[in-house]
Amino acid sequence: MTVWLDEASLPRGFDGPDDLEDFMSRPSRVLAADLAAVDGDIMVLGVGGKIGPTLARLARRAAPQKRVIGVARFNEKGLRKSLDRCGVETIACDLLDRAAVAGLPHTDNIIFMAGRKFGAQENPALTWAMNVQVPAIVAERFRASRIVAFSTGCVYPFVPVDSGGSTEDTPLSAPGEYANSCIGRERIFEYYSQVHNTPGRLFRLNYAIDMRYGVLFDVASKVRDGADVDVSMGYVNVIWQSDASAQALRCLRHTTTLTSGLNVSGPETISVRWLAGEFGNRLGKKAGVVGKEAATALLTDSSQAIRLFGKPVIPLDTMIDWVADWVARDRPSLNKPTHFEVRDGVY
């Protein structure tokens, strides 16, 4: 029997990763309805990242009548077996291998999550191959499918902190190899959408969080450990990981031809200094900060997504409470810092 997210009270916290993953893959009735309205099965390309396993499990639970296929190299120990146990079919594939991608089964609905961020500056050629060449291979192979492609708010320039954030109409312009390769990824999907009339969405996400990674975890961990929090990048947007996953899946019902961008995050412009103080209060620590807030920050306006999907289910105060409880008990992390403080595009 399905336990629906929108029919249960929110927990006060989580015992551990298994408890957390079970909650994050709990679907809502609106997600199930949107997926039921979309023909065909679902393939998640690049299922091995931070968000991919949650999204694949969520899709499987929301649409048990569909095949959900997860594709990755599966370098992470135990991930493939974990997904198989949840009913997600898995295929090992290097998405840089054109012949291997050609051999993947046709699937009507593609969630594209592959990409490279950290270490982008050390090996820019690989970064561009992963973020531009792979999309070209995928967009050609699945030109008859719907494609929701994960992108990032990093494609936008910094904007004044009181501006409300970049909208989907803001011209794309950003510093660094990573951000520019992400613009390249979007342009490739746009090009193939133009050529083949492929419906899609460019899912500009910043920043997803759960208990084990993300801006909130980064700030809370520093406060807990007595390390100073850099407030130079003084304001951020965040969204709970399963809210982001649900919106990505719901985008399959809201594709456009030609493909188009959609900003996805929480509605608040959050002060990093304020966040540090909130975690200090919850953890019984004095929050130390360094730096001075710049007049600009990497911010996005998610009004269009909110009009489509409503506000995220998990509110900011609840996320702060959950993260504070998690780090206070020294529960596991993914050891993947967000580097939200970066202003020069070097990740």
Coordinates of C-alpha atoms in Angstrom, one line a residue:
M1 CA 0.0 0.0 0.0
T2 CA 1.4 3.4 -1.0
V3 CA 2.1 5.9 1.8
W4 CA 1.5 9.3 0.2
L5 CA 3.7 12.2 1.1
D6 CA 0.8 14.6 1.1
E7 CA -1.3 12.5 3.5
A8 CA 1.3 12.0 6.3
S9 CA 2.8 14.3 8.9
L10 CA 6.4 15.3 8.5
P11 CA 8.9 13.4 10.8
R12 CA 10.8 15.3 13.5
G13 CA 14.1 13.8 12.2
F14 CA 15.7 10.7 10.7
D15 CA 17.4 7.8 12.4
G16 CA 19.9 7.2 9.6
P17 CA 20.4 7.0 5.8
D18 CA 17.9 4.2 5.2
D19 CA 15.1 6.1 7.1
L20 CA 16.0 9.2 5.1
E21 CA 16.0 7.5 1.7
D22 CA 12.7 5.9 2.4
F23 CA 11.1 9.2 3.2
M24 CA 12.7 11.0 0.3
S25 CA 11.3 8.4 -2.2
R26 CA 7.8 8.8 -0.8
P27 CA 5.6 10.1 -3.7
S28 CA 2.7 12.6 -3.6
R29 CA -0.6 12.0 -5.3
V30 CA 0.0 14.9 -7.7
L31 CA 3.3 13.3 -8.8
A32 CA 1.6 10.0 -9.4
A33 CA -1.2 11.7 -11.4
D34 CA 1.3 13.6 -13.6
L35 CA 3.3 10.4 -14.3
A36 CA 0.1 8.5 -15.0
A37 CA -0.8 11.2 -17.6
V38 CA 2.5 10.7 -19.5
D39 CA 2.8 7.7 -21.9
G40 CA 5.7 5.4 -21.7
D41 CA 8.5 4.3 -19.4
I42 CA 11.2 6.4 -17.7
M43 CA 15.0 6.2 -18.1
V44 CA 17.3 8.1 -15.8
L45 CA 20.7 8.7 -17.5
G46 CA 23.4 9.4 -14.9
V47 CA 21.5 7.8 -12.0
G48 CA 24.6 7.5 -9.9
G49 CA 24.9 11.0 -8.6
K50 CA 23.7 12.6 -5.3
I51 CA 20.1 13.0 -6.5
G52 CA 19.7 10.2 -9.1
P53 CA 19.0 7.3 -6.7
T54 CA 16.4 9.2 -4.9
L55 CA 14.7 10.3 -8.1
A56 CA 14.7 6.8 -9.6
R57 CA 13.2 5.3 -6.4
L58 CA 10.6 8.1 -6.3
A59 CA 9.6 7.4 -9.9
R60 CA 9.3 3.7 -9.2
R61 CA 7.0 4.2 -6.2
A62 CA 5.0 7.0 -7.9
A63 CA 4.5 5.0 -11.1
P64 CA 4.7 1.2 -10.3
Q65 CA 3.0 0.4 -13.6
K66 CA 6.0 1.9 -15.6
R67 CA 9.5 0.5 -16.1
V68 CA 12.0 2.8 -14.4
I69 CA 15.5 2.2 -15.8
G70 CA 18.7 3.7 -14.2
V71 CA 21.8 4.1 -16.4
A72 CA 25.3 4.8 -15.1
R73 CA 28.8 3.4 -14.9
F74 CA 27.9 2.3 -11.3
N75 CA 31.3 2.9 -9.8
E76 CA 29.7 3.4 -6.3
K77 CA 29.8 0.1 -4.4
G78 CA 26.3 -1.3 -3.7
L79 CA 24.3 1.3 -5.6
R80 CA 23.3 -1.0 -8.4
K81 CA 22.0 -3.7 -6.0
S82 CA 20.2 -1.1 -4.0
L83 CA 18.3 0.2 -7.0
D84 CA 17.6 -3.4 -8.2
R85 CA 16.0 -4.2 -4.9
C86 CA 13.7 -1.2 -5.3
G87 CA 12.5 -2.4 -8.7
V88 CA 14.6 0.0 -10.7
E89 CA 16.1 -1.8 -13.6
T90 CA 19.8 -1.0 -14.1
I91 CA 22.1 -0.8 -17.1
A92 CA 25.8 -0.1 -16.9
C93 CA 26.9 2.2 -19.6
D94 CA 29.5 4.8 -20.3
L95 CA 27.6 7.7 -21.8
L96 CA 30.7 8.9 -23.7
D97 CA 30.5 5.6 -25.7
R98 CA 28.3 6.4 -28.7
A99 CA 27.8 2.7 -29.5
A100 CA 26.9 1.9 -26.0
V101 CA 24.3 4.7 -25.9
A102 CA 22.9 3.5 -29.2
G103 CA 22.3 0.1 -27.7
L104 CA 20.2 1.4 -24.8
P105 CA 16.5 0.6 -25.2
H106 CA 14.2 3.2 -26.6
T107 CA 12.3 4.9 -23.7
D108 CA 9.7 7.6 -24.1
N109 CA 10.8 9.6 -21.1
I110 CA 14.4 10.6 -20.4
I111 CA 15.7 12.3 -17.2
F112 CA 19.2 13.4 -18.1
M113 CA 21.4 13.8 -15.0
A114 CA 24.9 13.1 -16.2
G115 CA 27.6 15.8 -15.8
R116 CA 30.9 16.8 -14.3
K117 CA 31.4 19.7 -11.8
F118 CA 34.1 19.2 -9.2
G119 CA 37.6 19.1 -10.7
A120 CA 36.3 20.9 -13.8
Q121 CA 39.3 23.3 -13.8
E122 CA 41.9 20.5 -13.5
N123 CA 40.6 18.6 -16.5
P124 CA 38.6 21.0 -18.6
A125 CA 38.6 18.7 -21.7
L126 CA 36.8 15.9 -19.7
T127 CA 34.4 18.5 -18.3
W128 CA 33.4 19.7 -21.7
A129 CA 33.2 16.1 -23.0
M130 CA 30.8 15.1 -20.2
N131 CA 28.8 18.3 -20.2
V132 CA 28.6 18.9 -24.0
Q133 CA 29.5 15.8 -26.0
V134 CA 27.4 13.4 -23.9
P135 CA 24.3 15.6 -24.3
A136 CA 24.9 15.6 -28.1
I137 CA 25.1 11.8 -28.1
V138 CA 22.0 11.5 -25.9
A139 CA 19.9 14.1 -27.7
E140 CA 20.6 12.4 -31.0
R141 CA 19.8 8.9 -29.7
F142 CA 16.6 9.9 -27.9
R143 CA 15.4 12.5 -30.3
A144 CA 11.9 10.9 -30.3
S145 CA 11.6 11.0 -26.5
R146 CA 10.8 13.7 -24.0
I147 CA 14.0 14.9 -22.4
V148 CA 14.2 16.7 -19.0
A149 CA 17.8 17.7 -18.7
F150 CA 19.3 18.7 -15.4
S151 CA 21.1 22.0 -15.6
T152 CA 22.2 24.4 -12.9
G153 CA 21.6 28.0 -11.7
C154 CA 25.3 28.5 -12.4
V155 CA 24.5 29.3 -16.0
Y156 CA 23.3 32.7 -14.8
P157 CA 25.4 35.8 -13.9
F158 CA 25.5 37.0 -10.3
V159 CA 22.6 39.4 -9.7
P160 CA 21.9 42.0 -7.0
V161 CA 20.9 40.3 -3.7
D162 CA 17.6 42.3 -3.5
S163 CA 16.6 41.5 -7.2
G164 CA 14.6 38.3 -6.5
G165 CA 17.0 36.3 -8.6
S166 CA 17.6 35.5 -12.3
T167 CA 14.5 34.6 -14.3
E168 CA 14.4 32.2 -17.2
D169 CA 14.7 35.2 -19.5
T170 CA 18.0 36.4 -18.0
P171 CA 20.8 36.0 -20.6
L172 CA 23.1 33.1 -19.8
S173 CA 26.6 34.3 -18.8
A174 CA 28.8 32.8 -16.1
P175 CA 32.5 32.5 -15.1
G176 CA 34.6 29.4 -15.2
E177 CA 35.0 26.2 -17.2
Y178 CA 32.2 24.4 -15.4
A179 CA 29.5 27.1 -15.8
N180 CA 30.3 27.7 -19.4
S181 CA 30.2 24.0 -20.2
C182 CA 26.8 23.9 -18.6
I183 CA 25.7 26.6 -20.9
G184 CA 27.1 24.5 -23.7
R185 CA 25.0 21.5 -22.5
E186 CA 21.8 23.6 -22.7
R187 CA 22.7 24.9 -26.2
I188 CA 23.2 21.3 -27.4
F189 CA 19.8 20.2 -26.1
E190 CA 18.2 23.3 -27.6
Y191 CA 19.9 22.6 -31.0
Y192 CA 18.6 19.0 -31.2
S193 CA 15.2 20.1 -30.0
Q194 CA 15.1 22.6 -32.9
V195 CA 16.3 20.0 -35.4
H196 CA 14.1 17.1 -34.3
N197 CA 11.2 18.9 -32.5
T198 CA 12.2 17.0 -29.3
P199 CA 10.1 18.2 -26.4
G200 CA 12.0 18.9 -23.2
R201 CA 12.9 21.1 -20.3
L202 CA 16.2 22.5 -19.0
F203 CA 16.0 22.0 -15.3
R204 CA 18.0 24.8 -13.7
L205 CA 18.5 23.6 -10.2
N206 CA 20.1 25.4 -7.2
Y207 CA 20.7 24.2 -4.6
A208 CA 19.3 20.8 -3.7
I209 CA 19.9 19.6 -0.1
D210 CA 19.3 16.6 2.1
M211 CA 20.8 15.8 5.5
R212 CA 24.1 14.6 4.1
Y213 CA 25.2 17.4 1.8
G214 CA 24.2 20.8 0.5
V215 CA 24.4 24.4 1.7
L216 CA 22.6 23.8 5.0
F217 CA 24.8 20.8 5.8
D218 CA 27.9 22.8 4.9
V219 CA 27.0 25.7 7.2
A220 CA 25.7 23.6 10.0
S221 CA 28.8 21.4 10.1
K222 CA 31.1 24.5 10.3
V223 CA 29.0 25.9 13.1
R224 CA 29.1 22.6 15.0
D225 CA 32.9 22.3 14.5
G226 CA 33.7 25.9 15.5
A227 CA 34.8 26.8 12.0
D228 CA 34.0 30.2 10.5
V229 CA 31.4 30.5 7.8
D230 CA 32.4 32.6 4.8
V231 CA 29.5 35.0 4.0
S232 CA 31.1 36.6 0.9
M233 CA 28.5 34.8 -1.1
G234 CA 25.9 36.1 1.3
Y235 CA 22.6 34.8 0.0
V236 CA 21.4 31.4 -1.4
N237 CA 18.4 29.5 -2.5
V238 CA 17.8 25.9 -1.5
I239 CA 15.3 23.1 -2.0
W240 CA 14.7 19.7 -0.4
Q241 CA 16.1 17.0 -2.6
S242 CA 12.9 15.0 -3.0
D243 CA 11.0 18.2 -3.9
A244 CA 13.5 18.8 -6.7
S245 CA 13.2 15.2 -7.8
A246 CA 9.4 15.3 -7.9
Q247 CA 9.5 18.5 -9.9
A248 CA 11.9 17.0 -12.4
L249 CA 9.6 14.0 -12.9
R250 CA 6.6 16.2 -13.1
C251 CA 8.3 18.2 -15.9
L252 CA 7.7 15.2 -18.1
R253 CA 4.1 16.3 -18.3
H254 CA 5.1 19.9 -18.8
T255 CA 7.7 19.7 -21.5
T256 CA 7.8 22.4 -24.3
T257 CA 8.7 22.2 -27.9
L258 CA 11.2 23.7 -28.3
T259 CA 12.8 22.8 -25.0
S260 CA 13.0 25.6 -22.5
G261 CA 14.6 26.5 -19.2
L262 CA 12.9 26.2 -15.8
N263 CA 14.4 27.6 -12.5
V264 CA 13.9 25.2 -9.6
S265 CA 14.6 26.1 -6.0
G266 CA 12.9 27.3 -2.9
P267 CA 11.1 30.6 -2.9
E268 CA 13.3 32.3 -0.2
T269 CA 16.4 34.4 -0.7
I270 CA 18.3 33.1 2.4
S271 CA 21.0 35.0 4.2
V272 CA 24.0 32.8 4.9
R273 CA 24.8 34.9 8.0
W274 CA 21.2 34.3 9.2
L275 CA 21.6 30.6 8.5
A276 CA 24.7 30.4 10.6
G277 CA 22.9 32.1 13.5
E278 CA 19.9 29.7 13.2
F279 CA 22.2 26.7 13.4
G280 CA 24.1 28.3 16.3
N281 CA 20.9 28.6 18.2
R282 CA 19.9 25.0 17.5
L283 CA 23.3 23.5 18.2
G284 CA 24.1 25.6 21.2
K285 CA 27.2 27.0 19.5
K286 CA 28.4 30.5 18.8
A287 CA 28.4 30.9 15.0
G288 CA 31.6 32.5 13.6
V289 CA 31.5 34.3 10.3
V290 CA 34.2 35.8 8.1
G291 CA 34.0 38.1 5.1
K292 CA 31.4 40.7 4.1
E293 CA 28.4 40.0 2.0
A294 CA 28.9 41.0 -1.7
A295 CA 26.3 43.1 -3.4
T296 CA 25.6 40.2 -5.8
A297 CA 25.0 36.5 -5.5
L298 CA 24.0 33.4 -7.5
L299 CA 20.2 33.5 -7.1
T300 CA 17.3 32.3 -9.2
D301 CA 13.6 33.3 -9.3
S302 CA 11.6 30.0 -9.2
S303 CA 8.2 31.7 -9.6
Q304 CA 7.5 29.9 -12.9
A305 CA 8.1 26.4 -11.3
I306 CA 5.9 27.4 -8.3
R307 CA 3.1 28.4 -10.7
L308 CA 3.4 24.9 -12.3
F309 CA 3.9 22.8 -9.3
G310 CA 3.1 24.8 -6.2
K311 CA 5.6 25.6 -3.4
P312 CA 8.0 22.9 -2.3
V313 CA 6.5 20.5 0.2
I314 CA 9.3 20.8 2.8
P315 CA 9.6 24.3 4.2
L316 CA 12.9 26.0 5.1
D317 CA 12.4 25.9 8.9
T318 CA 11.9 22.1 8.8
M319 CA 15.0 21.6 6.6
I320 CA 17.0 23.6 9.1
D321 CA 15.6 21.6 12.1
W322 CA 16.4 18.3 10.3
V323 CA 19.9 19.2 9.3
A324 CA 20.7 20.6 12.8
D325 CA 19.5 17.3 14.4
W326 CA 21.5 15.3 11.9
V327 CA 24.8 17.0 12.3
A328 CA 24.4 17.3 16.1
R329 CA 24.2 13.5 16.2
D330 CA 27.2 13.3 13.8
R331 CA 25.2 11.2 11.3
P332 CA 26.9 10.2 8.0
S333 CA 27.7 12.8 5.2
L334 CA 28.3 12.2 1.5
N335 CA 31.6 14.2 1.9
K336 CA 30.6 16.3 -1.1
P337 CA 30.9 20.0 -0.2
T338 CA 28.7 22.3 -2.3
H339 CA 31.3 25.1 -2.6
F340 CA 28.5 27.6 -2.7
E341 CA 31.0 30.3 -1.5
V342 CA 32.8 30.2 -4.9
R343 CA 32.6 33.4 -6.9
D344 CA 35.2 32.8 -9.6
G345 CA 33.7 29.7 -11.1
V346 CA 36.5 27.4 -10.1
Y347 CA 35.0 24.3 -8.3

